[in-house]
Amino acid sequence: MQRSDRGISLSASDLVGHLNCRFLTKLDCEVALGERDKPLEDSARLDAIRRRGFEHEARYVEHLRQRGLKIADVGGDRITPETVEKTVSLMKQGADIIVQAAFDDGIWRGKADILRRIPTAHGQRSLLGDWSYEVIDTKLASETKGGTILQLCLYAEFIEKIQGFAPRRVYVVPPSEDFEEQVYRTNDYLAYFRKVKKSLEDSVAS
């Protein structure tokens, strides 16, 4: 959660935090507004987890490269107008794999691990052409948590605004030798995602 000239911007982590604890949303708002100091974090532990996460993602991306897919990396540690514009441009160009895709719709922001190009089905066309994108998240946990699905639903909603429809499926890749993907049907979770998302937006507005 961050304050900008457009108000308070929200991310997938805010969505998960709100689901776990509504009072946390209030505390995060106070931090964003400068009314409360952000608590100290165990930076060494978090850095170690982030490093392991980046390494897992890099191994999976290399796995995709070895399968002959062309990789386009948006780059940048932060979500900026430049990285958002580059993400949309790569989607319009039809890049096979887009790494660290950046999205910002004015209220919600997010950075997806991987977007994968797929052909549209049965002659259907997206706003991009005869292809569309689905989203993949690399996670260290062997079991997918509900918060991860909400995060993927947010990315699916970003994608829908660009290509005209949401991806039918979203994927999670936990660590394994063959990078087996866990598959989830987006429509099974969108209604609940929208309920939690509206609850967070209403809490922040109040």
mmCIF file with all atom_site columns, C-alpha atoms in Angstrom:
data_model
loop_
_atom_site.group_PDB
_atom_site.id
_atom_site.type_symbol
_atom_site.label_atom_id
_atom_site.label_alt_id
_atom_site.label_comp_id
_atom_site.label_asym_id
_atom_site.label_entity_id
_atom_site.label_seq_id
_atom_site.pdbx_PDB_ins_code
_atom_site.Cartn_x
_atom_site.Cartn_y
_atom_site.Cartn_z
_atom_site.occupancy
_atom_site.B_iso_or_equiv
_atom_site.pdbx_formal_charge
_atom_site.auth_seq_id
_atom_site.auth_comp_id
_atom_site.auth_asym_id
_atom_site.auth_atom_id
_atom_site.pdbx_PDB_model_num
ATOM 1   C CA . MET A 1 1   ? 0.000   0.000   0.000   1.00 0.00 ? 1   MET A CA 1
ATOM 2   C CA . GLN A 1 2   ? 1.464   3.329   -1.110  1.00 0.00 ? 2   GLN A CA 1
ATOM 3   C CA . ARG A 1 3   ? 0.335   6.929   -1.191  1.00 0.00 ? 3   ARG A CA 1
ATOM 4   C CA . SER A 1 4   ? 0.662   8.841   -4.450  1.00 0.00 ? 4   SER A CA 1
ATOM 5   C CA . ASP A 1 5   ? -0.835  11.917  -6.072  1.00 0.00 ? 5   ASP A CA 1
ATOM 6   C CA . ARG A 1 6   ? -3.665  9.648   -7.234  1.00 0.00 ? 6   ARG A CA 1
ATOM 7   C CA . GLY A 1 7   ? -4.479  8.521   -3.695  1.00 0.00 ? 7   GLY A CA 1
ATOM 8   C CA . ILE A 1 8   ? -3.610  5.183   -2.104  1.00 0.00 ? 8   ILE A CA 1
ATOM 9   C CA . SER A 1 9   ? -2.518  2.489   -4.548  1.00 0.00 ? 9   SER A CA 1
ATOM 10  C CA . LEU A 1 10  ? -3.047  -1.177  -3.727  1.00 0.00 ? 10  LEU A CA 1
ATOM 11  C CA . SER A 1 11  ? -1.261  -4.405  -4.561  1.00 0.00 ? 11  SER A CA 1
ATOM 12  C CA . ALA A 1 12  ? -1.776  -8.154  -4.336  1.00 0.00 ? 12  ALA A CA 1
ATOM 13  C CA . SER A 1 13  ? -0.029  -8.251  -0.957  1.00 0.00 ? 13  SER A CA 1
ATOM 14  C CA . ASP A 1 14  ? -2.576  -5.739  0.395   1.00 0.00 ? 14  ASP A CA 1
ATOM 15  C CA . LEU A 1 15  ? -5.333  -8.038  -0.850  1.00 0.00 ? 15  LEU A CA 1
ATOM 16  C CA . VAL A 1 16  ? -3.844  -11.013 0.971   1.00 0.00 ? 16  VAL A CA 1
ATOM 17  C CA . GLY A 1 17  ? -3.226  -8.952  4.110   1.00 0.00 ? 17  GLY A CA 1
ATOM 18  C CA . HIS A 1 18  ? -6.851  -7.787  4.117   1.00 0.00 ? 18  HIS A CA 1
ATOM 19  C CA . LEU A 1 19  ? -8.073  -11.355 3.767   1.00 0.00 ? 19  LEU A CA 1
ATOM 20  C CA . ASN A 1 20  ? -5.945  -12.475 6.717   1.00 0.00 ? 20  ASN A CA 1
ATOM 21  C CA . CYS A 1 21  ? -6.663  -9.507  9.005   1.00 0.00 ? 21  CYS A CA 1
ATOM 22  C CA . ARG A 1 22  ? -8.993  -6.563  8.375   1.00 0.00 ? 22  ARG A CA 1
ATOM 23  C CA . PHE A 1 23  ? -7.282  -4.567  11.130  1.00 0.00 ? 23  PHE A CA 1
ATOM 24  C CA . LEU A 1 24  ? -4.012  -4.880  9.206   1.00 0.00 ? 24  LEU A CA 1
ATOM 25  C CA . THR A 1 25  ? -5.601  -2.832  6.406   1.00 0.00 ? 25  THR A CA 1
ATOM 26  C CA . LYS A 1 26  ? -6.233  0.000   8.866   1.00 0.00 ? 26  LYS A CA 1
ATOM 27  C CA . LEU A 1 27  ? -2.628  -0.121  10.093  1.00 0.00 ? 27  LEU A CA 1
ATOM 28  C CA . ASP A 1 28  ? -1.276  -0.188  6.528   1.00 0.00 ? 28  ASP A CA 1
ATOM 29  C CA . CYS A 1 29  ? -3.409  2.849   5.657   1.00 0.00 ? 29  CYS A CA 1
ATOM 30  C CA . GLU A 1 30  ? -1.997  4.750   8.618   1.00 0.00 ? 30  GLU A CA 1
ATOM 31  C CA . VAL A 1 31  ? 1.550   3.905   7.511   1.00 0.00 ? 31  VAL A CA 1
ATOM 32  C CA . ALA A 1 32  ? 0.792   5.001   3.931   1.00 0.00 ? 32  ALA A CA 1
ATOM 33  C CA . LEU A 1 33  ? -0.663  8.292   5.205   1.00 0.00 ? 33  LEU A CA 1
ATOM 34  C CA . GLY A 1 34  ? 2.337   8.914   7.453   1.00 0.00 ? 34  GLY A CA 1
ATOM 35  C CA . GLU A 1 35  ? 0.316   8.570   10.647  1.00 0.00 ? 35  GLU A CA 1
ATOM 36  C CA . ARG A 1 36  ? 2.251   5.539   11.887  1.00 0.00 ? 36  ARG A CA 1
ATOM 37  C CA . ASP A 1 37  ? 5.808   4.253   11.450  1.00 0.00 ? 37  ASP A CA 1
ATOM 38  C CA . LYS A 1 38  ? 6.256   1.014   9.546   1.00 0.00 ? 38  LYS A CA 1
ATOM 39  C CA . PRO A 1 39  ? 7.389   -1.758  11.920  1.00 0.00 ? 39  PRO A CA 1
ATOM 40  C CA . LEU A 1 40  ? 10.902  -3.121  11.551  1.00 0.00 ? 40  LEU A CA 1
ATOM 41  C CA . GLU A 1 41  ? 11.257  -6.326  9.547   1.00 0.00 ? 41  GLU A CA 1
ATOM 42  C CA . ASP A 1 42  ? 13.692  -9.228  9.781   1.00 0.00 ? 42  ASP A CA 1
ATOM 43  C CA . SER A 1 43  ? 15.469  -8.043  6.636   1.00 0.00 ? 43  SER A CA 1
ATOM 44  C CA . ALA A 1 44  ? 18.045  -10.851 6.626   1.00 0.00 ? 44  ALA A CA 1
ATOM 45  C CA . ARG A 1 45  ? 15.334  -13.520 6.653   1.00 0.00 ? 45  ARG A CA 1
ATOM 46  C CA . LEU A 1 46  ? 13.210  -11.719 4.043   1.00 0.00 ? 46  LEU A CA 1
ATOM 47  C CA . ASP A 1 47  ? 16.234  -11.180 1.807   1.00 0.00 ? 47  ASP A CA 1
ATOM 48  C CA . ALA A 1 48  ? 17.039  -14.894 1.985   1.00 0.00 ? 48  ALA A CA 1
ATOM 49  C CA . ILE A 1 49  ? 13.471  -15.824 1.017   1.00 0.00 ? 49  ILE A CA 1
ATOM 50  C CA . ARG A 1 50  ? 13.440  -13.315 -1.845  1.00 0.00 ? 50  ARG A CA 1
ATOM 51  C CA . ARG A 1 51  ? 16.775  -14.617 -3.118  1.00 0.00 ? 51  ARG A CA 1
ATOM 52  C CA . ARG A 1 52  ? 15.496  -18.195 -3.122  1.00 0.00 ? 52  ARG A CA 1
ATOM 53  C CA . GLY A 1 53  ? 12.358  -17.033 -4.909  1.00 0.00 ? 53  GLY A CA 1
ATOM 54  C CA . PHE A 1 54  ? 14.333  -15.220 -7.608  1.00 0.00 ? 54  PHE A CA 1
ATOM 55  C CA . GLU A 1 55  ? 16.563  -18.277 -8.077  1.00 0.00 ? 55  GLU A CA 1
ATOM 56  C CA . HIS A 1 56  ? 13.541  -20.552 -8.492  1.00 0.00 ? 56  HIS A CA 1
ATOM 57  C CA . GLU A 1 57  ? 11.990  -18.174 -11.020 1.00 0.00 ? 57  GLU A CA 1
ATOM 58  C CA . ALA A 1 58  ? 15.280  -17.936 -12.952 1.00 0.00 ? 58  ALA A CA 1
ATOM 59  C CA . ARG A 1 59  ? 15.538  -21.737 -13.151 1.00 0.00 ? 59  ARG A CA 1
ATOM 60  C CA . TYR A 1 60  ? 11.989  -21.996 -14.465 1.00 0.00 ? 60  TYR A CA 1
ATOM 61  C CA . VAL A 1 61  ? 12.577  -19.267 -17.045 1.00 0.00 ? 61  VAL A CA 1
ATOM 62  C CA . GLU A 1 62  ? 15.698  -21.133 -18.210 1.00 0.00 ? 62  GLU A CA 1
ATOM 63  C CA . HIS A 1 63  ? 13.573  -24.271 -18.453 1.00 0.00 ? 63  HIS A CA 1
ATOM 64  C CA . LEU A 1 64  ? 11.198  -22.406 -20.780 1.00 0.00 ? 64  LEU A CA 1
ATOM 65  C CA . ARG A 1 65  ? 14.151  -21.110 -22.798 1.00 0.00 ? 65  ARG A CA 1
ATOM 66  C CA . GLN A 1 66  ? 15.444  -24.649 -23.242 1.00 0.00 ? 66  GLN A CA 1
ATOM 67  C CA . ARG A 1 67  ? 12.055  -25.569 -24.700 1.00 0.00 ? 67  ARG A CA 1
ATOM 68  C CA . GLY A 1 68  ? 12.680  -23.059 -27.491 1.00 0.00 ? 68  GLY A CA 1
ATOM 69  C CA . LEU A 1 69  ? 10.544  -20.195 -26.200 1.00 0.00 ? 69  LEU A CA 1
ATOM 70  C CA . LYS A 1 70  ? 11.875  -16.658 -26.618 1.00 0.00 ? 70  LYS A CA 1
ATOM 71  C CA . ILE A 1 71  ? 12.167  -14.743 -23.369 1.00 0.00 ? 71  ILE A CA 1
ATOM 72  C CA . ALA A 1 72  ? 11.452  -11.012 -22.976 1.00 0.00 ? 72  ALA A CA 1
ATOM 73  C CA . ASP A 1 73  ? 12.293  -9.528  -19.579 1.00 0.00 ? 73  ASP A CA 1
ATOM 74  C CA . VAL A 1 74  ? 10.540  -6.272  -18.653 1.00 0.00 ? 74  VAL A CA 1
ATOM 75  C CA . GLY A 1 75  ? 13.240  -5.587  -16.048 1.00 0.00 ? 75  GLY A CA 1
ATOM 76  C CA . GLY A 1 76  ? 13.243  -2.965  -13.350 1.00 0.00 ? 76  GLY A CA 1
ATOM 77  C CA . ASP A 1 77  ? 12.737  -3.517  -9.653  1.00 0.00 ? 77  ASP A CA 1
ATOM 78  C CA . ARG A 1 78  ? 9.730   -1.197  -9.465  1.00 0.00 ? 78  ARG A CA 1
ATOM 79  C CA . ILE A 1 79  ? 6.471   -0.605  -11.275 1.00 0.00 ? 79  ILE A CA 1
ATOM 80  C CA . THR A 1 80  ? 6.900   2.556   -13.323 1.00 0.00 ? 80  THR A CA 1
ATOM 81  C CA . PRO A 1 81  ? 5.094   4.047   -16.327 1.00 0.00 ? 81  PRO A CA 1
ATOM 82  C CA . GLU A 1 82  ? 8.017   2.783   -18.422 1.00 0.00 ? 82  GLU A CA 1
ATOM 83  C CA . THR A 1 83  ? 7.786   -0.838  -17.252 1.00 0.00 ? 83  THR A CA 1
ATOM 84  C CA . VAL A 1 84  ? 3.978   -0.816  -17.613 1.00 0.00 ? 84  VAL A CA 1
ATOM 85  C CA . GLU A 1 85  ? 4.272   0.556   -21.150 1.00 0.00 ? 85  GLU A CA 1
ATOM 86  C CA . LYS A 1 86  ? 6.942   -2.009  -22.005 1.00 0.00 ? 86  LYS A CA 1
ATOM 87  C CA . THR A 1 87  ? 4.721   -4.845  -20.741 1.00 0.00 ? 87  THR A CA 1
ATOM 88  C CA . VAL A 1 88  ? 1.806   -3.762  -22.940 1.00 0.00 ? 88  VAL A CA 1
ATOM 89  C CA . SER A 1 89  ? 4.140   -3.298  -25.916 1.00 0.00 ? 89  SER A CA 1
ATOM 90  C CA . LEU A 1 90  ? 5.573   -6.820  -25.525 1.00 0.00 ? 90  LEU A CA 1
ATOM 91  C CA . MET A 1 91  ? 2.061   -8.261  -25.311 1.00 0.00 ? 91  MET A CA 1
ATOM 92  C CA . LYS A 1 92  ? 1.070   -6.460  -28.505 1.00 0.00 ? 92  LYS A CA 1
ATOM 93  C CA . GLN A 1 93  ? 4.229   -7.722  -30.211 1.00 0.00 ? 93  GLN A CA 1
ATOM 94  C CA . GLY A 1 94  ? 3.358   -11.284 -29.218 1.00 0.00 ? 94  GLY A CA 1
ATOM 95  C CA . ALA A 1 95  ? 6.432   -12.186 -27.152 1.00 0.00 ? 95  ALA A CA 1
ATOM 96  C CA . ASP A 1 96  ? 6.469   -15.887 -26.202 1.00 0.00 ? 96  ASP A CA 1
ATOM 97  C CA . ILE A 1 97  ? 7.343   -15.331 -22.535 1.00 0.00 ? 97  ILE A CA 1
ATOM 98  C CA . ILE A 1 98  ? 7.236   -12.029 -20.645 1.00 0.00 ? 98  ILE A CA 1
ATOM 99  C CA . VAL A 1 99  ? 9.108   -11.985 -17.339 1.00 0.00 ? 99  VAL A CA 1
ATOM 100 C CA . GLN A 1 100 ? 8.276   -9.533  -14.530 1.00 0.00 ? 100 GLN A CA 1
ATOM 101 C CA . ALA A 1 101 ? 5.270   -8.018  -16.306 1.00 0.00 ? 101 ALA A CA 1
ATOM 102 C CA . ALA A 1 102 ? 4.250   -4.707  -14.703 1.00 0.00 ? 102 ALA A CA 1
ATOM 103 C CA . PHE A 1 103 ? 0.670   -3.454  -14.395 1.00 0.00 ? 103 PHE A CA 1
ATOM 104 C CA . ASP A 1 104 ? -0.905  -0.257  -13.032 1.00 0.00 ? 104 ASP A CA 1
ATOM 105 C CA . ASP A 1 105 ? -4.539  0.769   -13.578 1.00 0.00 ? 105 ASP A CA 1
ATOM 106 C CA . GLY A 1 106 ? -4.417  3.850   -11.380 1.00 0.00 ? 106 GLY A CA 1
ATOM 107 C CA . ILE A 1 107 ? -5.571  2.135   -8.184  1.00 0.00 ? 107 ILE A CA 1
ATOM 108 C CA . TRP A 1 108 ? -4.169  -1.382  -8.363  1.00 0.00 ? 108 TRP A CA 1
ATOM 109 C CA . ARG A 1 109 ? -0.576  -2.265  -9.196  1.00 0.00 ? 109 ARG A CA 1
ATOM 110 C CA . GLY A 1 110 ? 1.219   -5.564  -9.620  1.00 0.00 ? 110 GLY A CA 1
ATOM 111 C CA . LYS A 1 111 ? 4.207   -7.411  -11.043 1.00 0.00 ? 111 LYS A CA 1
ATOM 112 C CA . ALA A 1 112 ? 3.513   -10.875 -12.446 1.00 0.00 ? 112 ALA A CA 1
ATOM 113 C CA . ASP A 1 113 ? 6.338   -13.399 -12.550 1.00 0.00 ? 113 ASP A CA 1
ATOM 114 C CA . ILE A 1 114 ? 5.610   -14.730 -16.028 1.00 0.00 ? 114 ILE A CA 1
ATOM 115 C CA . LEU A 1 115 ? 3.129   -14.217 -18.869 1.00 0.00 ? 115 LEU A CA 1
ATOM 116 C CA . ARG A 1 116 ? 2.944   -16.966 -21.480 1.00 0.00 ? 116 ARG A CA 1
ATOM 117 C CA . ARG A 1 117 ? 1.572   -16.490 -24.969 1.00 0.00 ? 117 ARG A CA 1
ATOM 118 C CA . ILE A 1 118 ? -0.997  -19.032 -26.164 1.00 0.00 ? 118 ILE A CA 1
ATOM 119 C CA . PRO A 1 119 ? -3.052  -19.215 -29.367 1.00 0.00 ? 119 PRO A CA 1
ATOM 120 C CA . THR A 1 120 ? -6.698  -18.201 -29.086 1.00 0.00 ? 120 THR A CA 1
ATOM 121 C CA . ALA A 1 121 ? -9.152  -21.073 -29.394 1.00 0.00 ? 121 ALA A CA 1
ATOM 122 C CA . HIS A 1 122 ? -11.617 -21.844 -32.198 1.00 0.00 ? 122 HIS A CA 1
ATOM 123 C CA . GLY A 1 123 ? -10.806 -18.815 -34.312 1.00 0.00 ? 123 GLY A CA 1
ATOM 124 C CA . GLN A 1 124 ? -11.403 -16.416 -31.442 1.00 0.00 ? 124 GLN A CA 1
ATOM 125 C CA . ARG A 1 125 ? -9.329  -13.240 -31.505 1.00 0.00 ? 125 ARG A CA 1
ATOM 126 C CA . SER A 1 126 ? -8.175  -11.115 -28.615 1.00 0.00 ? 126 SER A CA 1
ATOM 127 C CA . LEU A 1 127 ? -7.517  -7.379  -28.785 1.00 0.00 ? 127 LEU A CA 1
ATOM 128 C CA . LEU A 1 128 ? -3.903  -8.382  -29.433 1.00 0.00 ? 128 LEU A CA 1
ATOM 129 C CA . GLY A 1 129 ? -4.553  -10.655 -32.422 1.00 0.00 ? 129 GLY A CA 1
ATOM 130 C CA . ASP A 1 130 ? -4.850  -14.435 -32.745 1.00 0.00 ? 130 ASP A CA 1
ATOM 131 C CA . TRP A 1 131 ? -3.004  -14.921 -29.466 1.00 0.00 ? 131 TRP A CA 1
ATOM 132 C CA . SER A 1 132 ? -3.573  -14.147 -25.809 1.00 0.00 ? 132 SER A CA 1
ATOM 133 C CA . TYR A 1 133 ? -1.713  -14.482 -22.509 1.00 0.00 ? 133 TYR A CA 1
ATOM 134 C CA . GLU A 1 134 ? -2.001  -16.515 -19.338 1.00 0.00 ? 134 GLU A CA 1
ATOM 135 C CA . VAL A 1 135 ? -0.171  -15.886 -16.086 1.00 0.00 ? 135 VAL A CA 1
ATOM 136 C CA . ILE A 1 136 ? 2.241   -18.128 -14.170 1.00 0.00 ? 136 ILE A CA 1
ATOM 137 C CA . ASP A 1 137 ? 3.528   -17.562 -10.647 1.00 0.00 ? 137 ASP A CA 1
ATOM 138 C CA . THR A 1 138 ? 6.594   -19.321 -9.261  1.00 0.00 ? 138 THR A CA 1
ATOM 139 C CA . LYS A 1 139 ? 6.288   -20.117 -5.555  1.00 0.00 ? 139 LYS A CA 1
ATOM 140 C CA . LEU A 1 140 ? 8.571   -21.797 -3.048  1.00 0.00 ? 140 LEU A CA 1
ATOM 141 C CA . ALA A 1 141 ? 5.691   -23.420 -1.124  1.00 0.00 ? 141 ALA A CA 1
ATOM 142 C CA . SER A 1 142 ? 4.745   -26.954 -2.169  1.00 0.00 ? 142 SER A CA 1
ATOM 143 C CA . GLU A 1 143 ? 1.053   -26.255 -1.485  1.00 0.00 ? 143 GLU A CA 1
ATOM 144 C CA . THR A 1 144 ? -0.716  -23.317 -3.075  1.00 0.00 ? 144 THR A CA 1
ATOM 145 C CA . LYS A 1 145 ? -2.331  -20.907 -0.614  1.00 0.00 ? 145 LYS A CA 1
ATOM 146 C CA . GLY A 1 146 ? -5.550  -18.993 -1.130  1.00 0.00 ? 146 GLY A CA 1
ATOM 147 C CA . GLY A 1 147 ? -3.648  -15.712 -1.182  1.00 0.00 ? 147 GLY A CA 1
ATOM 148 C CA . THR A 1 148 ? -1.668  -16.902 -4.197  1.00 0.00 ? 148 THR A CA 1
ATOM 149 C CA . ILE A 1 149 ? -4.876  -17.569 -6.117  1.00 0.00 ? 149 ILE A CA 1
ATOM 150 C CA . LEU A 1 150 ? -6.169  -14.084 -5.276  1.00 0.00 ? 150 LEU A CA 1
ATOM 151 C CA . GLN A 1 151 ? -2.878  -12.645 -6.518  1.00 0.00 ? 151 GLN A CA 1
ATOM 152 C CA . LEU A 1 152 ? -3.203  -14.553 -9.801  1.00 0.00 ? 152 LEU A CA 1
ATOM 153 C CA . CYS A 1 153 ? -6.806  -13.378 -10.178 1.00 0.00 ? 153 CYS A CA 1
ATOM 154 C CA . LEU A 1 154 ? -5.611  -9.780  -9.880  1.00 0.00 ? 154 LEU A CA 1
ATOM 155 C CA . TYR A 1 155 ? -3.064  -10.373 -12.652 1.00 0.00 ? 155 TYR A CA 1
ATOM 156 C CA . ALA A 1 156 ? -5.738  -12.076 -14.748 1.00 0.00 ? 156 ALA A CA 1
ATOM 157 C CA . GLU A 1 157 ? -7.899  -8.965  -14.371 1.00 0.00 ? 157 GLU A CA 1
ATOM 158 C CA . PHE A 1 158 ? -5.019  -6.756  -15.544 1.00 0.00 ? 158 PHE A CA 1
ATOM 159 C CA . ILE A 1 159 ? -4.553  -9.031  -18.569 1.00 0.00 ? 159 ILE A CA 1
ATOM 160 C CA . GLU A 1 160 ? -8.276  -8.898  -19.347 1.00 0.00 ? 160 GLU A CA 1
ATOM 161 C CA . LYS A 1 161 ? -8.142  -5.105  -19.648 1.00 0.00 ? 161 LYS A CA 1
ATOM 162 C CA . ILE A 1 162 ? -5.384  -5.388  -22.253 1.00 0.00 ? 162 ILE A CA 1
ATOM 163 C CA . GLN A 1 163 ? -6.448  -8.390  -24.344 1.00 0.00 ? 163 GLN A CA 1
ATOM 164 C CA . GLY A 1 164 ? -10.239 -8.240  -23.925 1.00 0.00 ? 164 GLY A CA 1
ATOM 165 C CA . PHE A 1 165 ? -10.843 -11.348 -21.816 1.00 0.00 ? 165 PHE A CA 1
ATOM 166 C CA . ALA A 1 166 ? -9.320  -13.007 -18.778 1.00 0.00 ? 166 ALA A CA 1
ATOM 167 C CA . PRO A 1 167 ? -7.130  -16.085 -19.198 1.00 0.00 ? 167 PRO A CA 1
ATOM 168 C CA . ARG A 1 168 ? -9.105  -19.276 -18.664 1.00 0.00 ? 168 ARG A CA 1
ATOM 169 C CA . ARG A 1 169 ? -6.435  -20.760 -16.452 1.00 0.00 ? 169 ARG A CA 1
ATOM 170 C CA . VAL A 1 170 ? -3.731  -19.534 -14.113 1.00 0.00 ? 170 VAL A CA 1
ATOM 171 C CA . TYR A 1 171 ? -0.709  -21.527 -12.983 1.00 0.00 ? 171 TYR A CA 1
ATOM 172 C CA . VAL A 1 172 ? 1.574   -21.984 -10.007 1.00 0.00 ? 172 VAL A CA 1
ATOM 173 C CA . VAL A 1 173 ? 5.003   -23.610 -10.345 1.00 0.00 ? 173 VAL A CA 1
ATOM 174 C CA . PRO A 1 174 ? 6.465   -24.945 -7.075  1.00 0.00 ? 174 PRO A CA 1
ATOM 175 C CA . PRO A 1 175 ? 10.055  -26.258 -6.939  1.00 0.00 ? 175 PRO A CA 1
ATOM 176 C CA . SER A 1 176 ? 10.450  -29.627 -8.668  1.00 0.00 ? 176 SER A CA 1
ATOM 177 C CA . GLU A 1 177 ? 12.825  -31.253 -11.122 1.00 0.00 ? 177 GLU A CA 1
ATOM 178 C CA . ASP A 1 178 ? 10.340  -31.142 -14.010 1.00 0.00 ? 178 ASP A CA 1
ATOM 179 C CA . PHE A 1 179 ? 8.677   -27.818 -13.045 1.00 0.00 ? 179 PHE A CA 1
ATOM 180 C CA . GLU A 1 180 ? 5.217   -29.372 -12.968 1.00 0.00 ? 180 GLU A CA 1
ATOM 181 C CA . GLU A 1 181 ? 2.550   -26.679 -13.163 1.00 0.00 ? 181 GLU A CA 1
ATOM 182 C CA . GLN A 1 182 ? -0.438  -26.570 -10.838 1.00 0.00 ? 182 GLN A CA 1
ATOM 183 C CA . VAL A 1 183 ? -3.458  -25.492 -12.895 1.00 0.00 ? 183 VAL A CA 1
ATOM 184 C CA . TYR A 1 184 ? -6.449  -23.461 -11.647 1.00 0.00 ? 184 TYR A CA 1
ATOM 185 C CA . ARG A 1 185 ? -9.559  -22.429 -13.594 1.00 0.00 ? 185 ARG A CA 1
ATOM 186 C CA . THR A 1 186 ? -9.858  -18.662 -13.268 1.00 0.00 ? 186 THR A CA 1
ATOM 187 C CA . ASN A 1 187 ? -13.665 -18.590 -13.261 1.00 0.00 ? 187 ASN A CA 1
ATOM 188 C CA . ASP A 1 188 ? -13.739 -20.842 -10.197 1.00 0.00 ? 188 ASP A CA 1
ATOM 189 C CA . TYR A 1 189 ? -12.223 -18.036 -8.110  1.00 0.00 ? 189 TYR A CA 1
ATOM 190 C CA . LEU A 1 190 ? -13.117 -14.698 -9.750  1.00 0.00 ? 190 LEU A CA 1
ATOM 191 C CA . ALA A 1 191 ? -16.348 -14.105 -7.805  1.00 0.00 ? 191 ALA A CA 1
ATOM 192 C CA . TYR A 1 192 ? -14.605 -14.545 -4.449  1.00 0.00 ? 192 TYR A CA 1
ATOM 193 C CA . PHE A 1 193 ? -11.646 -12.453 -5.634  1.00 0.00 ? 193 PHE A CA 1
ATOM 194 C CA . ARG A 1 194 ? -13.967 -9.582  -6.564  1.00 0.00 ? 194 ARG A CA 1
ATOM 195 C CA . LYS A 1 195 ? -15.700 -9.809  -3.183  1.00 0.00 ? 195 LYS A CA 1
ATOM 196 C CA . VAL A 1 196 ? -12.407 -9.532  -1.277  1.00 0.00 ? 196 VAL A CA 1
ATOM 197 C CA . LYS A 1 197 ? -11.145 -6.815  -3.621  1.00 0.00 ? 197 LYS A CA 1
ATOM 198 C CA . LYS A 1 198 ? -14.274 -4.676  -3.108  1.00 0.00 ? 198 LYS A CA 1
ATOM 199 C CA . SER A 1 199 ? -14.048 -5.186  0.663   1.00 0.00 ? 199 SER A CA 1
ATOM 200 C CA . LEU A 1 200 ? -10.480 -3.867  0.646   1.00 0.00 ? 200 LEU A CA 1
ATOM 201 C CA . GLU A 1 201 ? -11.353 -0.893  -1.579  1.00 0.00 ? 201 GLU A CA 1
ATOM 202 C CA . ASP A 1 202 ? -14.296 0.002   0.685   1.00 0.00 ? 202 ASP A CA 1
ATOM 203 C CA . SER A 1 203 ? -12.105 -0.258  3.799   1.00 0.00 ? 203 SER A CA 1
ATOM 204 C CA . VAL A 1 204 ? -9.466  2.024   2.323   1.00 0.00 ? 204 VAL A CA 1
ATOM 205 C CA . ALA A 1 205 ? -12.083 4.515   1.130   1.00 0.00 ? 205 ALA A CA 1
ATOM 206 C CA . SER A 1 206 ? -13.531 4.764   4.643   1.00 0.00 ? 206 SER A CA 1
#
